[in-house]
XYZ file of C-alpha atoms in Angstrom:
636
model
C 68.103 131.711 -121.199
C 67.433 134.390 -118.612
C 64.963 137.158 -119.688
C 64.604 139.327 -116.518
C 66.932 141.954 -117.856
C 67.121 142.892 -121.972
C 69.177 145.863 -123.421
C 67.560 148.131 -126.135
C 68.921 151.053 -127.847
C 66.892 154.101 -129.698
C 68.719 155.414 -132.860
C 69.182 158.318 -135.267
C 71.078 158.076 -137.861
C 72.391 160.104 -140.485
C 70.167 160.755 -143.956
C 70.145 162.080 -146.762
C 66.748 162.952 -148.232
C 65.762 160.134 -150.770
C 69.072 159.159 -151.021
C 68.392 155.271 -149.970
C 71.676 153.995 -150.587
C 73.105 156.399 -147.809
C 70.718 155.896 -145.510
C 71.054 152.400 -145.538
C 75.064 152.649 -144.714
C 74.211 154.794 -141.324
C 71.380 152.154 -140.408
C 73.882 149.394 -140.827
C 76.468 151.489 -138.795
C 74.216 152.151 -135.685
C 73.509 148.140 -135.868
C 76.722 147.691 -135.251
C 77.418 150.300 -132.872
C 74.641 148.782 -130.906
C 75.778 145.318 -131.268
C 78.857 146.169 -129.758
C 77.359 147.463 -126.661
C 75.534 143.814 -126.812
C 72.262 145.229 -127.118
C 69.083 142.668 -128.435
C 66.883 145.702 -129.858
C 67.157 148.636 -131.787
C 64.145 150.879 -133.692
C 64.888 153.572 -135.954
C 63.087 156.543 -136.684
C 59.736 156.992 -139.030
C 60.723 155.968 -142.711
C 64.528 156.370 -142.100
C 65.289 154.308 -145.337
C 63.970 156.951 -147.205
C 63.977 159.748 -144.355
C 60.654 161.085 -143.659
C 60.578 164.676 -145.819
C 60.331 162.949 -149.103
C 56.829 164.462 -150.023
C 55.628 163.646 -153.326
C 58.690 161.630 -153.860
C 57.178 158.965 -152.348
C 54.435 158.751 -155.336
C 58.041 157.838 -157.430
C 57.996 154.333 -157.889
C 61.543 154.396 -158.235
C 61.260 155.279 -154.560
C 59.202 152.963 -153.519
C 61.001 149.708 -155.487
C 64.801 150.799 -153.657
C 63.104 151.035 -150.396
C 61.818 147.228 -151.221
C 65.542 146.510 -151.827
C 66.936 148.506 -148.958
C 64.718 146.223 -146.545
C 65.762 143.214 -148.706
C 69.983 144.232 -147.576
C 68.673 144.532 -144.129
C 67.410 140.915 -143.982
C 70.828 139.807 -145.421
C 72.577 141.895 -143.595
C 70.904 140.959 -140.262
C 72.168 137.185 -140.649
C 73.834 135.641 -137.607
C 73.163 138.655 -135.846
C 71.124 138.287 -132.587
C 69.536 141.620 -132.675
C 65.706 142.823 -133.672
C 66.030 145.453 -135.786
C 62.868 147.777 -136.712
C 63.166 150.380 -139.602
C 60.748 152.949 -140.815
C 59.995 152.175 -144.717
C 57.078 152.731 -147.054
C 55.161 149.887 -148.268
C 52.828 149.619 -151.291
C 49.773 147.645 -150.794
C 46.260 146.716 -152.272
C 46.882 150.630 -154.217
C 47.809 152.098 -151.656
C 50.708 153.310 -149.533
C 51.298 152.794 -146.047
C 53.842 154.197 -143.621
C 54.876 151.098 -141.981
C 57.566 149.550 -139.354
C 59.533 146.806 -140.458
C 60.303 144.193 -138.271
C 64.160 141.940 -139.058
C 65.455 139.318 -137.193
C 68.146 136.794 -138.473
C 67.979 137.112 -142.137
C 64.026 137.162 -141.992
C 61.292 139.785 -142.343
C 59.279 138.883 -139.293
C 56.313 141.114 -139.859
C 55.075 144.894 -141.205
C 53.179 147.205 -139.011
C 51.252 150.189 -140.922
C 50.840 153.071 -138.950
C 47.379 153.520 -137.606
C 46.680 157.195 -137.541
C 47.753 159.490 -140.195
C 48.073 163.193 -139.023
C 46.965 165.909 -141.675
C 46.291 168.907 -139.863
C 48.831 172.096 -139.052
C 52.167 171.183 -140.719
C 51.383 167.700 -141.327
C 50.160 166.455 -144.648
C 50.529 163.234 -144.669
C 47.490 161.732 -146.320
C 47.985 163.391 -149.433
C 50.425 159.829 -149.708
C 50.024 157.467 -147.125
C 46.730 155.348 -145.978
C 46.144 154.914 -142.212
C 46.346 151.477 -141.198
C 43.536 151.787 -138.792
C 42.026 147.912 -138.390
C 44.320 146.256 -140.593
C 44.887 143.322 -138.765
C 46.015 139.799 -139.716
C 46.764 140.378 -143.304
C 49.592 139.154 -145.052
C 51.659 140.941 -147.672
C 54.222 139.249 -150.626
C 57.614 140.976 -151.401
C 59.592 140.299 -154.584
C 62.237 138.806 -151.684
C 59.685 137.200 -149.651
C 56.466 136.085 -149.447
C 53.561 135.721 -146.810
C 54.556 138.400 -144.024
C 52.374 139.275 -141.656
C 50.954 142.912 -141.867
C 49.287 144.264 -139.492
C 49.018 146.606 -136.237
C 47.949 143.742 -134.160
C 51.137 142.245 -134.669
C 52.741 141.197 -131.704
C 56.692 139.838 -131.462
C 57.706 137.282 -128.609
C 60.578 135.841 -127.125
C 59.765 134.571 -123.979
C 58.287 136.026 -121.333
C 59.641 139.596 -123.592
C 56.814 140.677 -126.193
C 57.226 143.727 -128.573
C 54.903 145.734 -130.190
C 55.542 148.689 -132.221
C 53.261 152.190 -132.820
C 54.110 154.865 -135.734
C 54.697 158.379 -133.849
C 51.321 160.151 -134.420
C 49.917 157.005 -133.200
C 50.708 157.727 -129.161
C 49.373 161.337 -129.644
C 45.801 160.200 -130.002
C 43.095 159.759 -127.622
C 43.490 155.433 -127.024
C 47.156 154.949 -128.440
C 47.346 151.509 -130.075
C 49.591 150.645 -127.606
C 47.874 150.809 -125.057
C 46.121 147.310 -126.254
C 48.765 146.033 -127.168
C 50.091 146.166 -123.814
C 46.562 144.894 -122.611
C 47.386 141.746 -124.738
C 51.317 141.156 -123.511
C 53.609 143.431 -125.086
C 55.857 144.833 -122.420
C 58.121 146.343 -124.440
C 56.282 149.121 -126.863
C 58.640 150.891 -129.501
C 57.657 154.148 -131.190
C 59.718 155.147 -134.903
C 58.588 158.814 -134.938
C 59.288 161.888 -137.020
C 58.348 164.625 -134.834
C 59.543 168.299 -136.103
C 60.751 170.324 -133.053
C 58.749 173.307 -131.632
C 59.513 175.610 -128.787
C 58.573 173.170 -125.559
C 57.370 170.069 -127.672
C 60.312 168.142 -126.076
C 58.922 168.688 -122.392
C 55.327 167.464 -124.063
C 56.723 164.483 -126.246
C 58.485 163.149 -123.316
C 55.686 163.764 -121.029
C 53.234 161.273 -123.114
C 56.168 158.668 -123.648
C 56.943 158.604 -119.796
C 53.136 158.443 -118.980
C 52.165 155.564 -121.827
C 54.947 153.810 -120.158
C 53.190 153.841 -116.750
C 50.191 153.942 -118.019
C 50.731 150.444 -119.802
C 53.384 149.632 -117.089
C 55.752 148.490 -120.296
C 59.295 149.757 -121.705
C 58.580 152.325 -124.506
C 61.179 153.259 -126.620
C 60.971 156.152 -128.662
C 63.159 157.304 -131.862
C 62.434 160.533 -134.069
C 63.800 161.522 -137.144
C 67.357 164.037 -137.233
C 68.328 167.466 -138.028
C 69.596 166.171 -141.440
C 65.689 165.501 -142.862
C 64.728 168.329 -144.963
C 64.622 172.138 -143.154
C 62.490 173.457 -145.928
C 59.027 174.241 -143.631
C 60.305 172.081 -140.229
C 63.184 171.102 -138.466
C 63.792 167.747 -136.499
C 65.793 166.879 -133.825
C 66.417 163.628 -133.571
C 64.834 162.738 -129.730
C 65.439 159.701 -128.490
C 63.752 158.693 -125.410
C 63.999 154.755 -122.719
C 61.459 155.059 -120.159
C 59.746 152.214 -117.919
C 56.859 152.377 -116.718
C 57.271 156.302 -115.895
C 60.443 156.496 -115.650
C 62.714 157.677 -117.823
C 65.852 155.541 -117.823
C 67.768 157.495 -121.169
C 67.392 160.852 -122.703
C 69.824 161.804 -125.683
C 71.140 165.392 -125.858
C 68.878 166.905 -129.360
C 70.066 168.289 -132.640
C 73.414 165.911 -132.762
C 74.657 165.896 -136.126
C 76.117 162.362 -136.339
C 74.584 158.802 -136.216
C 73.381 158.397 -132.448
C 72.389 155.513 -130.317
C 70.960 155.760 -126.972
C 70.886 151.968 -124.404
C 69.438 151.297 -121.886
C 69.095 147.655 -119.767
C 65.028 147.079 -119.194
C 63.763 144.748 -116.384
C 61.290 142.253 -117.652
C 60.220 140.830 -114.626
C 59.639 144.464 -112.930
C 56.852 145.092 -115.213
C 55.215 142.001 -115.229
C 54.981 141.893 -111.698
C 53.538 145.717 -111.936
C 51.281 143.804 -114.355
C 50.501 140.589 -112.123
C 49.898 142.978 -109.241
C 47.388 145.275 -111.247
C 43.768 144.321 -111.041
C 42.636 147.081 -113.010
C 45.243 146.233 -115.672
C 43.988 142.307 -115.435
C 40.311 143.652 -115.786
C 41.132 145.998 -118.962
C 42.618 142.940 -120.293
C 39.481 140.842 -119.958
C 37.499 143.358 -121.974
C 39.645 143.895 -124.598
C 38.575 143.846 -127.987
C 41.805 143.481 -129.647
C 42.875 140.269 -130.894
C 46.666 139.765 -131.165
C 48.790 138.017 -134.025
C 52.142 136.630 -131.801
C 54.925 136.167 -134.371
C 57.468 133.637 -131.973
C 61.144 134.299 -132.507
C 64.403 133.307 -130.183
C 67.430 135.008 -129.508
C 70.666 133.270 -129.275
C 71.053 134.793 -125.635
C 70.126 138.211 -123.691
C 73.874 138.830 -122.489
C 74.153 142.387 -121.579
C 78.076 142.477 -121.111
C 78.436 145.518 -118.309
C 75.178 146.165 -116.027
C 75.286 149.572 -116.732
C 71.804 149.882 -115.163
C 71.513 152.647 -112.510
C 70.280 150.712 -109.208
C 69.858 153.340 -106.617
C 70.723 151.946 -102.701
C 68.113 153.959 -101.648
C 65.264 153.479 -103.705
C 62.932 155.086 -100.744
C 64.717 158.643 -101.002
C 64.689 160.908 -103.885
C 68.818 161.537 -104.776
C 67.985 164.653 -106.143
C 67.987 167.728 -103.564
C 65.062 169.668 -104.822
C 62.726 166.844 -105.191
C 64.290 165.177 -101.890
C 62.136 168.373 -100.241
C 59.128 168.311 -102.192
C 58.997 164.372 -101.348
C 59.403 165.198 -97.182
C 56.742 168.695 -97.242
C 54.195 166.057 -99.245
C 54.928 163.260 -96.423
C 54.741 165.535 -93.529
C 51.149 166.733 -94.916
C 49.870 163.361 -95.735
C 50.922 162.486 -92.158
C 49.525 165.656 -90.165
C 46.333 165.483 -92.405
C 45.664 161.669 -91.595
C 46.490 162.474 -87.829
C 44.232 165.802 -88.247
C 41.450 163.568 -89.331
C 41.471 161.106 -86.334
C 41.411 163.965 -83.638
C 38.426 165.226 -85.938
C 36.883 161.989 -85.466
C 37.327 161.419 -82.261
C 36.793 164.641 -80.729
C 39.457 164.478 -78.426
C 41.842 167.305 -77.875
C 45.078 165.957 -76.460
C 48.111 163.517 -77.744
C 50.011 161.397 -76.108
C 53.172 160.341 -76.755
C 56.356 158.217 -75.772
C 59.782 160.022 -76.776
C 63.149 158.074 -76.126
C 65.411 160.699 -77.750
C 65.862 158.421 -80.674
C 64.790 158.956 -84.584
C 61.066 157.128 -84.744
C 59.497 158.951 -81.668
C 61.409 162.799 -82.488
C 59.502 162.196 -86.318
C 56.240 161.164 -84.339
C 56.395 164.131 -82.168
C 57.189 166.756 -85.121
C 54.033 165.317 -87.168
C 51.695 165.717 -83.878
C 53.048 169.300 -83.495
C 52.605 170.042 -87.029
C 48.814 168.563 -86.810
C 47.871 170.929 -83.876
C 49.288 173.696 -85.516
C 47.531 173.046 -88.140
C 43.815 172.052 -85.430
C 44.710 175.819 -83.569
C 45.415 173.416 -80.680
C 47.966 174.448 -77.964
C 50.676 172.210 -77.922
C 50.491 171.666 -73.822
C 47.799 169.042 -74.744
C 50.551 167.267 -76.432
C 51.773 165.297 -73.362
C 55.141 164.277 -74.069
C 56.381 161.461 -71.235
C 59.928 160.241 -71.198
C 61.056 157.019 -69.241
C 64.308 155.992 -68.778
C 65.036 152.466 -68.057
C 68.195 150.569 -67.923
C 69.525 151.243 -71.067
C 68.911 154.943 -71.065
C 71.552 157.203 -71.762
C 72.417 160.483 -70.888
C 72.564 162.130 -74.523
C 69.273 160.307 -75.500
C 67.510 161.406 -72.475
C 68.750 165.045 -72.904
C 68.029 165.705 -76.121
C 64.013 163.996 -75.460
C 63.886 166.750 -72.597
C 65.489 169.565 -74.547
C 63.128 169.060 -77.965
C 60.141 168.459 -75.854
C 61.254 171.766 -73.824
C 61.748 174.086 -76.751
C 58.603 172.524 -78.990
C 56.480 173.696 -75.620
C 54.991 170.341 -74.710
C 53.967 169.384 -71.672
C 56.665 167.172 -70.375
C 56.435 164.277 -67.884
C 59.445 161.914 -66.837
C 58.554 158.401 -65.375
C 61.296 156.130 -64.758
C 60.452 152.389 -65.413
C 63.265 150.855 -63.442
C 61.315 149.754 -60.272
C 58.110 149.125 -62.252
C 60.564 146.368 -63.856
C 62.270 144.828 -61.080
C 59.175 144.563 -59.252
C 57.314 142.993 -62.056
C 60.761 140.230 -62.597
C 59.782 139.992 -58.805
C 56.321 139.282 -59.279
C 57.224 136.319 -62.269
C 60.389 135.559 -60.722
C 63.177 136.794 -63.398
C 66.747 137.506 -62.152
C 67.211 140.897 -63.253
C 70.792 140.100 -64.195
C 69.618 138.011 -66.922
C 69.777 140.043 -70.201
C 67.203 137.911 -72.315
C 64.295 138.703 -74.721
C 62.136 138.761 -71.409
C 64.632 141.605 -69.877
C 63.692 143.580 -73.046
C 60.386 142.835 -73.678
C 59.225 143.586 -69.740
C 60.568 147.238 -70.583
C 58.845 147.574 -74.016
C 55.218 146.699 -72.457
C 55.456 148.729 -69.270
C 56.002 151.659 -71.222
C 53.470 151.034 -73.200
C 50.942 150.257 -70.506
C 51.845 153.805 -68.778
C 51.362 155.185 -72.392
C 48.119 153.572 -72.486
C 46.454 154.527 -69.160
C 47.973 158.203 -69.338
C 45.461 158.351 -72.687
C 42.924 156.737 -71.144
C 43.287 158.723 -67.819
C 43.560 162.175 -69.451
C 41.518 161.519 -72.310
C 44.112 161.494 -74.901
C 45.174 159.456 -78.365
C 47.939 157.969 -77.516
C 50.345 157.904 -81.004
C 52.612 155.273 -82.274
C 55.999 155.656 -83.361
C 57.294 152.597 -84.864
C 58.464 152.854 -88.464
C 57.990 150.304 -91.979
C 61.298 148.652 -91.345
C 60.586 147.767 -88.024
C 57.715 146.465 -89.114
C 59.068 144.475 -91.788
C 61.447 142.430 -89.667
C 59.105 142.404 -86.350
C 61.955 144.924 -84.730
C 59.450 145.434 -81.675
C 57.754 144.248 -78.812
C 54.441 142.213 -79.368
C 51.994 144.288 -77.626
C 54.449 147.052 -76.328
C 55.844 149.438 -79.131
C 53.957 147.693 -81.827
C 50.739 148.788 -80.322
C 49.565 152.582 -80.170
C 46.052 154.092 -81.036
C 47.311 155.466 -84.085
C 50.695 154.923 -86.049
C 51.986 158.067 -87.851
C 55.008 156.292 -89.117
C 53.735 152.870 -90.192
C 55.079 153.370 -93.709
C 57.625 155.810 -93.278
C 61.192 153.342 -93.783
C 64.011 154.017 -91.832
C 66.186 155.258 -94.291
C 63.294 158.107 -95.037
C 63.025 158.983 -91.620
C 66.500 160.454 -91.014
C 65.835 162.476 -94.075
C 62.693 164.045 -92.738
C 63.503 165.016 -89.094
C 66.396 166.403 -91.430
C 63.992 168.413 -94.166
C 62.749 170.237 -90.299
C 66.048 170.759 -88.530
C 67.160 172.762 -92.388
C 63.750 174.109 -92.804
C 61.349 174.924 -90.083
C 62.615 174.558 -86.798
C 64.212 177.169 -84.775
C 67.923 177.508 -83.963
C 67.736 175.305 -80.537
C 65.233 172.581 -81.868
C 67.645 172.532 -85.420
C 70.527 171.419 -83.025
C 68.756 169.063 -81.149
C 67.335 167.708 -84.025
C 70.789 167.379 -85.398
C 72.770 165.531 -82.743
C 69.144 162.964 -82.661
C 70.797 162.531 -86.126
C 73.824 161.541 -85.195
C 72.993 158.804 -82.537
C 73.095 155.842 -82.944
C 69.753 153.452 -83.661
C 68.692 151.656 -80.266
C 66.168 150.283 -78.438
C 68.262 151.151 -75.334
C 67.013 147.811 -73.394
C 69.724 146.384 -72.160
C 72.340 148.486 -69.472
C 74.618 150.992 -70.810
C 77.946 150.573 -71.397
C 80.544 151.425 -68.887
C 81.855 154.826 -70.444
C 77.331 155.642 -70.523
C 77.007 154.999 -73.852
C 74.747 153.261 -76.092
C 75.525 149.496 -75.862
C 72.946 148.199 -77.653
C 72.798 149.226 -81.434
C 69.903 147.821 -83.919
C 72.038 147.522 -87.106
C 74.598 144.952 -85.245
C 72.041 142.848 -84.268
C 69.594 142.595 -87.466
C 71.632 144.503 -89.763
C 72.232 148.025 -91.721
C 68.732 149.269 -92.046
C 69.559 150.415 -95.888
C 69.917 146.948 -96.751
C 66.851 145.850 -94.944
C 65.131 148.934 -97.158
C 66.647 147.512 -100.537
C 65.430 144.032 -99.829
C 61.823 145.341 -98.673
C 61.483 147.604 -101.731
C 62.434 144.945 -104.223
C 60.632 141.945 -102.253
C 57.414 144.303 -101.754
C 57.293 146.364 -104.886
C 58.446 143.966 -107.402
C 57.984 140.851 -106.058
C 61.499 140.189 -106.561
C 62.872 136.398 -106.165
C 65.631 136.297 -103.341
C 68.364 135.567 -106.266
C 67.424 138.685 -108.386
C 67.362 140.799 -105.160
C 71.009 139.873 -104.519
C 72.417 140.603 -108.017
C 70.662 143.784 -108.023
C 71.918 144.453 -103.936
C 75.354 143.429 -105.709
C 75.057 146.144 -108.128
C 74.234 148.924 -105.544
C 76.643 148.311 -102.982
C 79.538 146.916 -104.476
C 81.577 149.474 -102.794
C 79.989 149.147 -99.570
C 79.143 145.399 -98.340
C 81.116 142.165 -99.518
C 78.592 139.303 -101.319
C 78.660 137.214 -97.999
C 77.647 140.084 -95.888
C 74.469 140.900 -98.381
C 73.786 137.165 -98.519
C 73.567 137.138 -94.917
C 71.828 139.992 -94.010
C 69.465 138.938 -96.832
C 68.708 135.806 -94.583
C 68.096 137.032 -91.930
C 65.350 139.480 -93.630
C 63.319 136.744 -95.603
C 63.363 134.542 -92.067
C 62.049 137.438 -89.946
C 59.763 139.237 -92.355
C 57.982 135.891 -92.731
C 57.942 134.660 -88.650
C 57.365 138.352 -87.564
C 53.853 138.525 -90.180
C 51.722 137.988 -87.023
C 52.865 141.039 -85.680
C 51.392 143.151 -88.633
C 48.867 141.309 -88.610
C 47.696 143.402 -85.398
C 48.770 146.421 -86.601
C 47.028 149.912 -85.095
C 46.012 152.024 -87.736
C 48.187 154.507 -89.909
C 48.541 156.114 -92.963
C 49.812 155.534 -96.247
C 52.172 157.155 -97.697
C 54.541 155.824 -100.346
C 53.927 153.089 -102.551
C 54.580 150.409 -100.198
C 52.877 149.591 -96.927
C 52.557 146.111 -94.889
C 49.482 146.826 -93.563
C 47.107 143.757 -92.884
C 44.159 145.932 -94.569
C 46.395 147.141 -97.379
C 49.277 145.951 -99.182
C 49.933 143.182 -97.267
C 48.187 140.199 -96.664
C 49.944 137.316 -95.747
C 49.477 134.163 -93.628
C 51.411 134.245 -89.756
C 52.724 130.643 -90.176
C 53.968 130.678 -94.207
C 57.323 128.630 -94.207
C 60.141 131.393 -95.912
C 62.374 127.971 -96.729
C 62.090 127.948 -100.344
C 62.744 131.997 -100.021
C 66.177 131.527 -98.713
């Protein structure tokens, strides 16, 4: 049975205020709802079989005995249904009341959880009935339907590698939520049956904590509060249902609905374990836990979600939404400058020097040093800007490098490579008319070698411009444009960098630098190392030869950040660009990443330094640490 994906729904249904009997009959209803859109898990709100406002109704033992029946029709009703069902319920215990979660799978009563804290300040009263459940572990409890449950709220539900464990609403408001050791102790899926009453901005601050105690515990939590139908006489509830993972928020239901409501959502198991398996801090917490766990082993039939109605976004680097798209480049640009700002500090010296081709990587390179000796008060003639054209150069590439360098007031220098290369194929006797790796690779290092001595010869740091998705499939030149003094775009991938050089053409460059900026855009990705084609144009473009670069950033994002096998990386590529890329073109393309980001690792593994600046880097002192000669065969 595959567990990496399970889908889980958050509901509220309908009640009517004691009235047990109706309750029951929406419960039932959003079961099957939720069975139909083939979901595995569904929690309810705080004591829905009784609704939360019953007050002193709950000291009615009347009360107390129908709830004890209602949970009994749940069981039955549950039979030969492959769903975990958790409903809010009052349970009587050793004299006293607790406020408990009930846990149904099958036809059985798997286990009661009692809900840890009990609030009873502001409008909350609620231990004038209820105990707190606060280190009750490992008990068990007999029903007149059942006997020997386990009661506790160290209780923790498994199937598989997927591990439940359930909270009672005021229990995430407090200092050290008890879920937080229950995720400690396995539970990546954490469900919350709350009945919070609705205040002016308490939805902002309710979903805040369930977002953060999601990333927090890197696990699923699930949220479900109580409906406008409880009683209005002091409060009013709305019914919030919330899906995040690990801080995100995957589902969000529109408040105040006055019919039974489900919200689904598809979580990905193995995402957060490998958050988890990639945590040291969250291993270490683990190790000095005091909290002993009670697993409770049960087995669905199957985890079929029907439709993958999961949102996979193809561009998992960018931010889709505008606004945030802009906060995301300013923050990247500073991070950049800053780090940059830091190294001149260092080093004391006062000029930059830099390599610009007229392409994407180098135009982003330059706009981060300008930005950086803005910031130092240091004229921008010390950045020395040097363009050399070489066979492949083109006439709109070279143009727009002159024009930006112009109009950002660099010092400019041209130096063509041409003879430098046919007197060095000379010198290890190449035919020039041979258009091999050599060809290239002569270009790539003679450009960098001018790059170097100009920095040493006028006392300069000279900057690299290679991006992360270079760098993940080894798309440069072994000591040519992989080297540099200092990298400001090692972790900036490709599919982010068009979207920065765009944040500055729309928002701080100047007329003439916005339309340079623009048209750099619109070119084409090359190296430009092998001749032009006859009409002058580019004949050499990157994403023909190795592939569309917003592949290349799917695979890296799910391979790097997840840890994601080869298989899982496909269905979810599948999924994003269905409409884009047939299976056999993914499947290829996926290839021919796993075979070059594993033979091109000894090419990072010399990497100049360079900041930061999203959550994934391949740097050999950071992220990524990885043997040069590891076979990718079992990988493809």
């Amino acid at each position: 049975m595959d567990t990496s994906f399970i889908k889980v729904s958050a509901a509220c249904p309908i009640v009517n205020v004691a009235d047990i009997e109706f309750n029951l009959i929406n419960i039932k209803s959003c079961i099957e709802e939720s069975l139909k859109q083939k979901s595995k898990f569904i929690v309810f709100p705080e004591l829905c079989i009784t609704a939360y406002t019953c007050a002193d109704l709950f000291l009615q033992q009347e009360l107390l005995e129908k709830s004890e029946d209602a949970i009994e029709s749940l069981c039955e009703f549950s039979k030969d249904k492959d769903i975990l069902i958790v409903v809010g319920s009052p349970l009587y215990f050793n004299n006293c009341l607790y406020n408990c979660a009930y846990v149904i799978f099958n036809g059985k009563l798997l286990g009661i959880v009692p809900k840890s804290y009990i609030p009873n300040y502001s409008e909350f009263y609620e231990k004038r009935w209820f105990t707190e459940g606060l280190g009750l572990t490992s008990k068990t409890v007999n029903l007149s339907f059942e006997n020997s449950i386990p009661f506790g709220t160290n209780l923790l539900f498994t199937c598989g590698k997927i591990k439940f464990g359930f909270e009672i609403c005021e229990d995430l408001w407090v200092t050290i939520p008890p879920s937080s050791y229950l995720a400690l102790k396995g539970a990546n899926i954490i469900a919350n049956l709350s009945a919070s009453n609705e205040l002016v901005s308490k939805a902002d601050y309710r979903k805040s904590l369930v977002s953060s105690q999601s990333a927090r515990c890197m696990c699923s939590y699930l949220y479900a509060s109580s409906g406008v139908f409880e009683s209005s006489t002091d409060l009013l509830f709305s019914g919030h249902l919330l899906i995040s993972e690990n801080g995100l928020l995957l589902k969000e239901n529109n408040r105040f609905q006055r019919e039974n409501e489900i919200i689904t959502s598809i979580i990905d198991i193995d995402k957060l374990n490998s958050e988890r398996l990639k945590n040291t801090s969250f291993r270490n917490s683990n190790a000095i836990c005091p909290f002993e766990v009670c697993e409770i082993p049960f087995e669905f039939l199957n985890t079929n979600f029907g439709i993958f109605d999961r949102y996979i976004d193809k561009h998992p680097f960018v931010p889709s939404n505008e606004h945030l798209r802009e906060i995301r480049c300013q923050e990247i640009f500073n991070i950049q400058s800053s780090a940059l700002a830091k190294r001149f500090s260092y080093t004391g010296l006062k000029k930059a020097i830099i390599g610009i081709s007229g392409g994407l990587d180098s135009t982003l390179a330059l706009l981060v040093i300008v930005k950086t000796f803005d910031m130092l008060k240091l004229p921008r003639k010390n950045i020395i800007t040097i363009t050399m054209p070489g066979f492949g150069t083109t006439d709109r590439t070279y143009m727009n490098a002159i024009s930006l360098c112009k109009n950002l007031g660099t010092e400019l220098r041209e130096i063509n490579i041409v003879d430098a290369c046919l007197l060095h194929f000379k010198d290890i006797n190449h035919p020039a008319e041979k258009h091999d790796v050599t060809y290239e690779n002569v270009q790539a290092r003679e450009r960098t070698q001018i790059l170097m001595d100009v920095a040493n010869k006028d006392g300069g740091l000279l900057i690299g411009t290679g991006d992360l998705s270079e760098l993940a499939l080894g798309w440069c030149t072994y000591n040519g444009d992989h080297m540099s003094m200092y990298s400001v775009n090692c972790s900036i991938p490709k599919t982010l960098v068009r979207y920065l050089v765009k944040y500055v053409a729309d928002k701080e460059a100047s007329v003439e630098v916005t339309d340079i900026l623009l048209d750099i855009l619109d070119t084409p990705v090359s190296p430009e190392l092998l001749p032009k084609d006859k009409n002058g144009k580019i004949a050499q473009k990157t994403e023909d030869i190795v592939g569309p670069y917003e592949l290349h950033d799917f695979f890296l994002y799910y391979f790097m950040k997840q840890g994601a096998s080869p298989s899982k990386i496909l269905f979810l590529a599948k999924e994003a660009f269905k409409t884009d890329y047939s299976q056999e073109e993914i499947v290829k393309w996926l290839d021919k990443f796993i075979k070059r980001f594993f033979t091109q690792q000894f090419k990072r593994s010399a990497l100049p330094d360079g900041p930061k600046v999203g959550t994934i880097s391949v740097s050999p002192r950071g992220d990524l640490r990885m043997p040069s000669d590891a076979s990718f065969n079992s990988f493809l």
